[in-house]
Every structure is written in C-alpha cells, then in structure tokens.
Amino acid sequence: MTRTLIEIYNDRVAEGLLTPDAAQTAALPELERVRHEMSHRAAAPPRAGGLRGLFSKPADPEPVRGLYLWGGVGRGKSMLMDLFFEAARTPRKRRVHFHAFMQEIHAGLHEARKRKVSDAILPVAEEVIAHVDLLCFDEMQISDIADAMIVGRLFEQLFKAGVVVVTTSNRVPDDLYKNGLQRELFLPFIDMIKTRMVVHELVTDKDYRQDRLSGSPVYFTPNDHSAREAIQSVWDDLSGGDAPPLVLTVKARPVEIPAFRNGVARAGFFDLCGVPLGPADYLAIAETAKVLILTDIPCLGRSNFNEAKRFVTLIDALYEAKVKLICSAAAEPEMLYLEGEGTFEFERTASRLREMQAADWGASQD
C-alpha cells in the first residue's frame, strides 16, 4: 500500500531527519491531493473497444489543479518539493529550477524562429508536452521582460494539454514581476496561476537555513585543508551534496554557477571573478542565490587587478541583495588587498565582508 506524504513526513520526523513544523504539515494535504489525483488520472481505464467504444466519447477528466507554494526563504519549501517529487508516481515528471527552464525555452524559441515558424511558442510548448505530465519548478520568479512576455502563452499551452505544474516561490503570485516594464501584459498569467493552481502560503517565522548557519563561522581563513573541510561540510548540510550547474542568461550571454541547489550556489573565486563578468551578471547571481559559497579567494593587488575589481562588484551585488556569503580566503578581509591601485576603494568591500559575517545577516530577506 502506498504511503501518503503525511505518513512519509511523520516517519522522517520520528527518525530525527526532520523537525516537526505545523506550517509544513499544513501544506502536505495539497501536495498529496496533486499526487493522488494524478495517480487516479493515470489509472483511468481506456475507452472501451468495439462499436461501443467507437460511438461513445468518454468524458474529459477534470484537469488536475497544480500547486503554487510560496513563503519566505528557509521555510522548507524545497524540502517539501523533495518529498513530493520523490513520492510522485507519475512516470513522466521533471523537476527543474525555473531560471534554467526559461533558458531552455528561450533557446527553443531561437531555433524555431530560425526555421521561420509562424508562431514559435507552439513547437516549443509541444516539445515540453511531449515529455512531461508533471512539471515541478524550484523558485518561480519573473524579473526579465523577455520571460514576462512569453510565460503566459507558454503556460496556456501546457495547461491546455493537461500538464500539471507544482512550483515553489518566495513571492505571492500578485508580486511576480512587480513594477516590471509593461506589467499589464503579464497580469493574465497571474490570473492563470490562480485559476489552474492552488495558491498556498507556508506561514512560519522559522528560517531553517538561517538556523543551520546560526553560530557557525562563515568566513574561513587561512585557506587550508581545515577551511576546505569546513566549507564542504556547510555545502553538504545546505545542499545535500552533489548539485548540477545552473546557467543564467544575462543580455543573451551565458553566466554559469558551477553548482546550485535549493537556492544555494557554490563557485570558486575564479569561476566568478576570473572571467569577464560585469554588474548585470553579478546582479543576476545575487537575485538567484539566497546563499553563495565562494571558495579560494586569493590575496589581491596589482597582479590580479581585474579580478579584484570584479570581486568588489560581486560583493556589492551580494550585499545589496542580502545574500548570505560563506567563503574561504587567503587572509582576513582587511588584509586581502594591501598594495596597488584600488586599496582605498577596497576598504568598503572589507567592511562589507566583515558585516556579512554577522549571525543574522540575510535573515530579513524576503
């Protein structure tokens, strides 16, 4: 007999793997509803054969309403999605970060336009529909006008084909693409979400991600074996270990985060500062990641001036976005940049690096 999500959750609480949380428990029935209804739909008998089947048209099943699960950072949305996706018995299912999905869509649109397709959305939507019945998104957010202008028509096709969408988000649907350009064209998509998905808020003041970091150091120096072990331990705790890269598209250029899972990004200093990235790229990273683990920050100066300038820009973006920074470095912030042009300007960066080590840094982030 198949166990329900509530039973699976309670088992993990009993094993000490999860901490019981009333807000998480309140979200489980909606996730279980989606799972149950999809299983029931998949098990529906086919049309009868013979003359009876030829002249009888089966009633179309009621569409399964998906779920839009939203709430603040660190409330357990990704953990609940883990439970749901693992337990979903739908064979054709896919889980993907929303940013990565939209990049795939843009790539598909580009190929369709090269073929002079009259409506590029249709073949792109058909490609998605051909492979999935259940589409699970991590962290739906719309900040790019290009995404805002296509999601409505894309999701209209997905919903029409019966694709069920379950997504997490840090924002209530009405705040998606808030204050964006031509937002009035985006509003029908918000209405579509409310019609085709149940909107459920995870109401809790508990921030589990912040709690896991509470009291733990986040700036490791010197950058030795001990620091590398500590960084790995933090990464394993926050992400579960292995994680795929995430490629963002910024002004039609790819920006790769080497590892990304559940809002936690991991990269080496030279991955982000040793390549020609600019303010828009770092803003996109800061918008996407809630926590950045940055390893192997070297001493800075004349020999790596360009990398140092990019590092300053990266820290500014993380600071303004209240992203939690965990890093390993060759020296304390005030000792990272001691010679060459830019030492005076780096004093602000050192101050910010020091401030970002506070236990409550990023706790108030939406």
Tab-separated table of C-alpha atoms in Angstrom:
chain	number	residue	atom	x	y	z
A	1	MET	CA	0.000	0.000	0.000
A	2	THR	CA	1.338	3.414	-1.000
A	3	ARG	CA	2.160	5.665	1.916
A	4	THR	CA	0.847	9.209	1.897
A	5	LEU	CA	3.131	12.227	2.078
A	6	ILE	CA	1.895	12.889	5.608
A	7	GLU	CA	2.988	9.390	6.630
A	8	ILE	CA	6.376	9.803	4.925
A	9	TYR	CA	6.860	13.172	6.628
A	10	ASN	CA	5.928	11.774	10.041
A	11	ASP	CA	8.297	8.838	9.569
A	12	ARG	CA	11.176	11.212	8.887
A	13	VAL	CA	10.280	13.262	11.936
A	14	ALA	CA	10.297	10.075	14.030
A	15	GLU	CA	13.715	9.160	12.608
A	16	GLY	CA	15.067	12.579	13.570
A	17	LEU	CA	15.630	13.575	9.945
A	18	LEU	CA	13.094	16.415	10.092
A	19	THR	CA	11.880	18.810	12.771
A	20	PRO	CA	8.076	18.837	13.064
A	21	ASP	CA	6.650	22.068	11.707
A	22	ALA	CA	2.958	22.995	11.677
A	23	ALA	CA	3.250	25.141	8.528
A	24	GLN	CA	4.921	22.334	6.599
A	25	THR	CA	2.338	19.831	7.834
A	26	ALA	CA	-0.441	22.171	6.659
A	27	ALA	CA	0.994	22.155	3.126
A	28	LEU	CA	1.204	18.374	2.833
A	29	PRO	CA	-2.525	17.737	2.081
A	30	GLU	CA	-2.343	19.920	-1.037
A	31	LEU	CA	0.764	18.127	-2.273
A	32	GLU	CA	-0.891	14.797	-1.520
A	33	ARG	CA	-4.005	15.935	-3.423
A	34	VAL	CA	-1.941	16.590	-6.551
A	35	ARG	CA	-0.145	13.279	-6.234
A	36	HIS	CA	-3.381	11.329	-5.656
A	37	GLU	CA	-5.323	12.997	-8.467
A	38	MET	CA	-2.515	12.454	-10.948
A	39	SER	CA	-2.252	8.797	-9.972
A	40	HIS	CA	-6.029	8.423	-10.336
A	41	ARG	CA	-5.979	10.079	-13.742
A	42	ALA	CA	-3.153	7.813	-14.946
A	43	ALA	CA	-5.078	4.746	-13.772
A	44	ALA	CA	-8.300	5.710	-15.568
A	45	PRO	CA	-9.460	2.892	-17.904
A	46	PRO	CA	-9.060	3.417	-21.649
A	47	ARG	CA	-12.037	3.841	-23.955
A	48	ALA	CA	-13.983	0.609	-24.490
A	49	GLY	CA	-13.316	-1.313	-27.689
A	50	GLY	CA	-15.695	-2.351	-30.439
A	51	LEU	CA	-18.802	-0.457	-31.529
A	52	ARG	CA	-19.475	0.765	-28.015
A	53	GLY	CA	-16.104	2.432	-27.888
A	54	LEU	CA	-16.438	3.769	-31.423
A	55	PHE	CA	-19.709	5.613	-30.736
A	56	SER	CA	-19.125	6.655	-27.143
A	57	LYS	CA	-16.970	9.598	-26.283
A	58	PRO	CA	-15.527	9.387	-22.784
A	59	ALA	CA	-15.931	12.478	-20.692
A	60	ASP	CA	-12.755	14.521	-20.425
A	61	PRO	CA	-11.371	14.177	-16.915
A	62	GLU	CA	-11.350	17.229	-14.718
A	63	PRO	CA	-7.978	18.929	-15.011
A	64	VAL	CA	-5.710	18.447	-12.027
A	65	ARG	CA	-5.011	21.781	-10.382
A	66	GLY	CA	-1.351	22.233	-9.607
A	67	LEU	CA	0.140	23.970	-6.597
A	68	TYR	CA	1.900	27.297	-6.093
A	69	LEU	CA	3.694	27.006	-2.749
A	70	TRP	CA	5.135	30.279	-1.562
A	71	GLY	CA	6.804	31.651	1.552
A	72	GLY	CA	9.992	33.216	2.862
A	73	VAL	CA	13.500	31.894	2.460
A	74	GLY	CA	14.452	28.848	4.539
A	75	ARG	CA	10.897	27.794	5.409
A	76	GLY	CA	11.196	24.286	3.970
A	77	LYS	CA	9.631	24.698	0.518
A	78	SER	CA	12.412	22.828	-1.261
A	79	MET	CA	12.321	20.021	1.302
A	80	LEU	CA	8.575	19.603	0.716
A	81	MET	CA	9.176	19.571	-3.025
A	82	ASP	CA	11.809	16.866	-2.480
A	83	LEU	CA	9.258	14.724	-0.644
A	84	PHE	CA	6.565	15.296	-3.247
A	85	PHE	CA	8.714	14.712	-6.313
A	86	GLU	CA	10.293	11.559	-4.890
A	87	ALA	CA	6.895	10.122	-3.995
A	88	ALA	CA	5.027	11.151	-7.162
A	89	ARG	CA	4.178	8.024	-9.139
A	90	THR	CA	3.835	9.899	-12.417
A	91	PRO	CA	6.451	8.407	-14.783
A	92	ARG	CA	6.743	11.493	-16.978
A	93	LYS	CA	7.818	14.002	-14.380
A	94	ARG	CA	10.530	16.615	-14.301
A	95	ARG	CA	11.952	18.945	-11.663
A	96	VAL	CA	13.953	21.972	-12.757
A	97	HIS	CA	14.929	25.404	-11.483
A	98	PHE	CA	12.644	27.983	-13.065
A	99	HIS	CA	15.553	30.058	-14.397
A	100	ALA	CA	17.051	27.022	-16.127
A	101	PHE	CA	13.678	26.080	-17.627
A	102	MET	CA	13.162	29.547	-19.082
A	103	GLN	CA	16.635	29.473	-20.596
A	104	GLU	CA	15.702	26.231	-22.350
A	105	ILE	CA	12.521	27.883	-23.604
A	106	HIS	CA	14.423	30.876	-24.989
A	107	ALA	CA	16.858	28.526	-26.747
A	108	GLY	CA	13.925	26.626	-28.263
A	109	LEU	CA	12.285	29.848	-29.425
A	110	HIS	CA	15.537	30.909	-31.063
A	111	GLU	CA	15.718	27.626	-33.001
A	112	ALA	CA	12.046	27.837	-34.009
A	113	ARG	CA	12.487	31.376	-35.326
A	114	LYS	CA	15.488	30.277	-37.385
A	115	ARG	CA	13.126	27.795	-39.078
A	116	LYS	CA	10.754	30.696	-39.877
A	117	VAL	CA	7.965	29.162	-37.782
A	118	SER	CA	4.955	31.489	-37.773
A	119	ASP	CA	4.290	31.036	-34.032
A	120	ALA	CA	7.476	29.942	-32.271
A	121	ILE	CA	5.731	29.288	-28.945
A	122	LEU	CA	3.749	26.331	-30.293
A	123	PRO	CA	6.596	23.936	-31.236
A	124	VAL	CA	8.453	24.838	-28.039
A	125	ALA	CA	5.391	24.070	-25.927
A	126	GLU	CA	4.784	20.852	-27.878
A	127	GLU	CA	8.333	19.714	-27.091
A	128	VAL	CA	7.707	20.171	-23.360
A	129	ILE	CA	4.289	18.498	-23.556
A	130	ALA	CA	5.778	15.507	-25.382
A	131	HIS	CA	7.969	14.645	-22.413
A	132	VAL	CA	6.184	15.598	-19.178
A	133	ASP	CA	2.853	15.292	-17.420
A	134	LEU	CA	4.148	16.776	-14.157
A	135	LEU	CA	6.439	19.795	-14.155
A	136	CYS	CA	7.981	20.867	-10.850
A	137	PHE	CA	9.727	24.218	-10.586
A	138	ASP	CA	12.051	25.429	-7.894
A	139	GLU	CA	11.806	29.149	-7.153
A	140	MET	CA	9.492	30.654	-9.728
A	141	GLN	CA	10.295	34.317	-10.151
A	142	ILE	CA	9.968	36.661	-13.091
A	143	SER	CA	12.376	39.567	-13.331
A	144	ASP	CA	13.134	39.674	-17.038
A	145	ILE	CA	10.769	41.293	-19.541
A	146	ALA	CA	11.595	38.597	-22.100
A	147	ASP	CA	10.342	35.914	-19.668
A	148	ALA	CA	7.323	38.007	-18.705
A	149	MET	CA	6.209	38.351	-22.312
A	150	ILE	CA	6.210	34.614	-23.094
A	151	VAL	CA	5.210	32.719	-19.925
A	152	GLY	CA	1.504	33.435	-20.354
A	153	ARG	CA	1.224	31.928	-23.818
A	154	LEU	CA	3.600	29.093	-22.952
A	155	PHE	CA	1.715	28.029	-19.835
A	156	GLU	CA	-1.609	28.387	-21.612
A	157	GLN	CA	-0.462	25.640	-23.980
A	158	LEU	CA	0.911	23.482	-21.154
A	159	PHE	CA	-2.290	23.724	-19.127
A	160	LYS	CA	-4.436	23.095	-22.200
A	161	ALA	CA	-2.520	19.842	-22.754
A	162	GLY	CA	-3.090	18.769	-19.147
A	163	VAL	CA	0.461	19.314	-17.860
A	164	VAL	CA	0.313	19.755	-14.082
A	165	VAL	CA	2.602	22.367	-12.555
A	166	VAL	CA	3.844	22.432	-8.969
A	167	THR	CA	6.146	25.295	-8.063
A	168	THR	CA	7.784	26.984	-5.106
A	169	SER	CA	8.323	30.721	-4.904
A	170	ASN	CA	9.384	33.385	-2.441
A	171	ARG	CA	6.625	35.671	-3.703
A	172	VAL	CA	2.831	35.641	-3.713
A	173	PRO	CA	1.598	35.448	-7.338
A	174	ASP	CA	0.429	39.081	-7.295
A	175	ASP	CA	4.034	40.169	-6.623
A	176	LEU	CA	5.557	38.326	-9.586
A	177	TYR	CA	7.242	40.749	-11.987
A	178	LYS	CA	6.284	43.554	-9.612
A	179	ASN	CA	6.987	47.004	-11.075
A	180	GLY	CA	8.239	45.381	-14.282
A	181	LEU	CA	8.043	47.010	-17.699
A	182	GLN	CA	4.695	46.536	-19.467
A	183	ARG	CA	3.435	44.587	-16.455
A	184	GLU	CA	-0.159	44.932	-17.616
A	185	LEU	CA	0.623	42.371	-20.325
A	186	PHE	CA	1.782	39.961	-17.624
A	187	LEU	CA	-1.331	40.155	-15.426
A	188	PRO	CA	-3.318	37.464	-17.326
A	189	PHE	CA	-0.577	34.978	-16.382
A	190	ILE	CA	-1.157	35.751	-12.684
A	191	ASP	CA	-4.878	35.099	-13.190
A	192	MET	CA	-3.997	31.826	-14.924
A	193	ILE	CA	-1.910	30.741	-11.933
A	194	LYS	CA	-4.815	31.418	-9.576
A	195	THR	CA	-7.235	29.507	-11.811
A	196	ARG	CA	-5.127	26.466	-12.672
A	197	MET	CA	-3.161	26.142	-9.428
A	198	VAL	CA	-3.963	26.219	-5.726
A	199	VAL	CA	-2.004	29.027	-4.081
A	200	HIS	CA	-0.764	28.015	-0.621
A	201	GLU	CA	1.353	30.138	1.697
A	202	LEU	CA	3.837	28.464	4.008
A	203	VAL	CA	3.187	30.646	7.042
A	204	THR	CA	6.002	30.362	9.564
A	205	ASP	CA	8.632	32.586	11.138
A	206	LYS	CA	11.100	29.710	11.262
A	207	ASP	CA	14.102	30.032	8.930
A	208	TYR	CA	15.756	26.606	8.881
A	209	ARG	CA	18.548	27.665	6.560
A	210	GLN	CA	19.446	30.551	8.857
A	211	ASP	CA	19.184	28.262	11.894
A	212	ARG	CA	21.650	25.783	10.381
A	213	LEU	CA	24.153	28.592	9.963
A	214	SER	CA	23.445	30.264	13.291
A	215	GLY	CA	26.561	30.428	15.414
A	216	SER	CA	28.701	28.856	12.689
A	217	PRO	CA	31.608	30.733	11.099
A	218	VAL	CA	31.041	31.816	7.503
A	219	TYR	CA	34.492	33.266	6.689
A	220	PHE	CA	37.303	30.706	6.721
A	221	THR	CA	40.965	31.733	6.709
A	222	PRO	CA	43.672	30.719	6.088
A	223	ASN	CA	42.575	28.827	3.016
A	224	ASP	CA	43.975	25.488	4.135
A	225	HIS	CA	42.793	21.891	4.422
A	226	SER	CA	40.765	22.697	7.528
A	227	ALA	CA	38.957	25.527	5.702
A	228	ARG	CA	38.193	23.281	2.733
A	229	GLU	CA	36.751	20.604	5.006
A	230	ALA	CA	34.603	23.167	6.823
A	231	ILE	CA	33.303	24.611	3.548
A	232	GLN	CA	32.474	21.119	2.273
A	233	SER	CA	30.577	20.355	5.472
A	234	VAL	CA	28.490	23.528	5.116
A	235	TRP	CA	27.790	22.745	1.461
A	236	ASP	CA	26.730	19.176	2.238
A	237	ASP	CA	24.421	20.387	5.002
A	238	LEU	CA	22.731	23.091	2.922
A	239	SER	CA	22.534	21.355	-0.442
A	240	GLY	CA	22.683	17.646	0.281
A	241	GLY	CA	25.972	17.246	-1.575
A	242	ASP	CA	26.130	16.963	-5.335
A	243	ALA	CA	24.319	19.611	-7.355
A	244	PRO	CA	24.212	20.444	-11.065
A	245	PRO	CA	25.409	23.716	-12.523
A	246	LEU	CA	22.945	26.499	-13.251
A	247	VAL	CA	23.402	28.625	-16.364
A	248	LEU	CA	21.790	32.045	-16.274
A	249	THR	CA	21.230	34.091	-19.399
A	250	VAL	CA	22.113	37.749	-18.971
A	251	LYS	CA	21.779	40.008	-22.004
A	252	ALA	CA	21.885	36.943	-24.261
A	253	ARG	CA	25.142	35.694	-22.655
A	254	PRO	CA	25.515	32.548	-20.506
A	255	VAL	CA	26.639	33.019	-16.887
A	256	GLU	CA	27.392	29.715	-15.179
A	257	ILE	CA	27.138	28.943	-11.486
A	258	PRO	CA	29.129	25.683	-11.159
A	259	ALA	CA	26.782	24.119	-8.562
A	260	PHE	CA	23.311	25.163	-7.465
A	261	ARG	CA	20.578	23.555	-5.388
A	262	ASN	CA	17.699	24.849	-3.267
A	263	GLY	CA	18.818	28.460	-3.569
A	264	VAL	CA	22.387	27.640	-2.511
A	265	ALA	CA	25.114	28.410	-5.065
A	266	ARG	CA	28.715	27.257	-4.961
A	267	ALA	CA	31.606	28.612	-7.032
A	268	GLY	CA	35.310	29.233	-6.875
A	269	PHE	CA	36.700	32.761	-6.915
A	270	PHE	CA	38.000	32.403	-10.467
A	271	ASP	CA	34.693	30.925	-11.681
A	272	LEU	CA	33.023	34.264	-10.995
A	273	CYS	CA	35.860	36.804	-10.907
A	274	GLY	CA	38.376	35.288	-13.306
A	275	VAL	CA	36.045	35.595	-16.293
A	276	PRO	CA	34.749	38.800	-17.924
A	277	LEU	CA	31.547	39.317	-15.960
A	278	GLY	CA	30.012	42.680	-15.150
A	279	PRO	CA	27.474	44.297	-12.796
A	280	ALA	CA	24.423	42.851	-14.603
A	281	ASP	CA	25.855	39.341	-14.300
A	282	TYR	CA	26.522	39.691	-10.581
A	283	LEU	CA	23.072	41.183	-10.016
A	284	ALA	CA	21.551	38.131	-11.735
A	285	ILE	CA	23.570	35.811	-9.489
A	286	ALA	CA	22.562	37.770	-6.385
A	287	GLU	CA	18.916	37.639	-7.437
A	288	THR	CA	19.029	33.878	-7.975
A	289	ALA	CA	21.056	32.686	-4.966
A	290	LYS	CA	19.991	33.046	-1.357
A	291	VAL	CA	23.344	31.679	-0.178
A	292	LEU	CA	26.652	31.825	-2.067
A	293	ILE	CA	29.563	29.607	-1.070
A	294	LEU	CA	32.640	31.203	-2.642
A	295	THR	CA	35.941	29.368	-2.274
A	296	ASP	CA	39.622	30.191	-2.749
A	297	ILE	CA	39.602	33.991	-2.581
A	298	PRO	CA	43.287	34.942	-3.079
A	299	CYS	CA	45.242	37.945	-1.905
A	300	LEU	CA	44.513	40.801	-4.292
A	301	GLY	CA	46.650	43.541	-5.818
A	302	ARG	CA	48.439	44.647	-8.982
A	303	SER	CA	48.910	41.129	-10.309
A	304	ASN	CA	45.172	40.388	-10.376
A	305	PHE	CA	43.681	43.883	-10.560
A	306	ASN	CA	40.862	42.960	-12.976
A	307	GLU	CA	39.812	40.011	-10.814
A	308	ALA	CA	39.866	42.284	-7.754
A	309	LYS	CA	37.607	44.840	-9.464
A	310	ARG	CA	35.128	42.107	-10.326
A	311	PHE	CA	35.248	40.804	-6.759
A	312	VAL	CA	34.357	44.273	-5.445
A	313	THR	CA	31.390	44.414	-7.834
A	314	LEU	CA	30.278	40.914	-6.827
A	315	ILE	CA	30.370	41.744	-3.109
A	316	ASP	CA	28.398	44.940	-3.724
A	317	ALA	CA	25.688	42.948	-5.522
A	318	LEU	CA	25.542	40.293	-2.778
A	319	TYR	CA	25.486	42.932	-0.065
A	320	GLU	CA	22.617	44.914	-1.577
A	321	ALA	CA	20.587	41.743	-2.178
A	322	LYS	CA	21.260	40.479	1.385
A	323	VAL	CA	22.700	37.203	0.074
A	324	LYS	CA	24.349	35.049	2.727
A	325	LEU	CA	28.051	34.686	1.856
A	326	ILE	CA	30.148	31.753	3.050
A	327	CYS	CA	33.722	31.832	1.822
A	328	SER	CA	37.305	30.690	2.197
A	329	ALA	CA	40.048	33.278	1.717
A	330	ALA	CA	43.798	33.685	1.891
A	331	ALA	CA	43.517	36.382	4.578
A	332	GLU	CA	41.123	38.348	6.761
A	333	PRO	CA	39.044	40.938	4.832
A	334	GLU	CA	41.224	43.885	5.889
A	335	MET	CA	44.378	42.034	4.733
A	336	LEU	CA	43.166	40.833	1.330
A	337	TYR	CA	44.130	43.934	-0.664
A	338	LEU	CA	47.262	45.650	0.647
A	339	GLU	CA	49.053	47.040	-2.408
A	340	GLY	CA	48.310	48.587	-5.769
A	341	GLU	CA	45.627	50.811	-7.221
A	342	GLY	CA	42.267	50.325	-5.554
A	343	THR	CA	43.398	49.687	-1.984
A	344	PHE	CA	41.425	52.686	-0.702
A	345	GLU	CA	38.243	51.628	-2.534
A	346	PHE	CA	38.645	48.096	-1.173
A	347	GLU	CA	38.218	49.351	2.386
A	348	ARG	CA	34.448	49.470	1.801
A	349	THR	CA	34.498	45.904	0.466
A	350	ALA	CA	36.460	44.724	3.513
A	351	SER	CA	33.939	46.456	5.761
A	352	ARG	CA	31.073	44.751	3.954
A	353	LEU	CA	32.765	41.363	4.149
A	354	ARG	CA	33.108	41.868	7.892
A	355	GLU	CA	29.467	42.952	8.251
A	356	MET	CA	28.260	39.975	6.215
A	357	GLN	CA	29.767	37.627	8.796
A	358	ALA	CA	27.099	38.627	11.336
A	359	ALA	CA	24.942	35.741	12.510
A	360	ASP	CA	21.712	37.429	11.404
A	361	TRP	CA	22.974	38.593	8.002
A	362	GLY	CA	20.326	37.925	5.348
A	363	ALA	CA	17.753	36.835	7.939
A	364	SER	CA	15.332	39.579	6.938
A	365	GLN	CA	15.484	38.767	3.230
A	366	ASP	CA	12.108	38.244	1.522
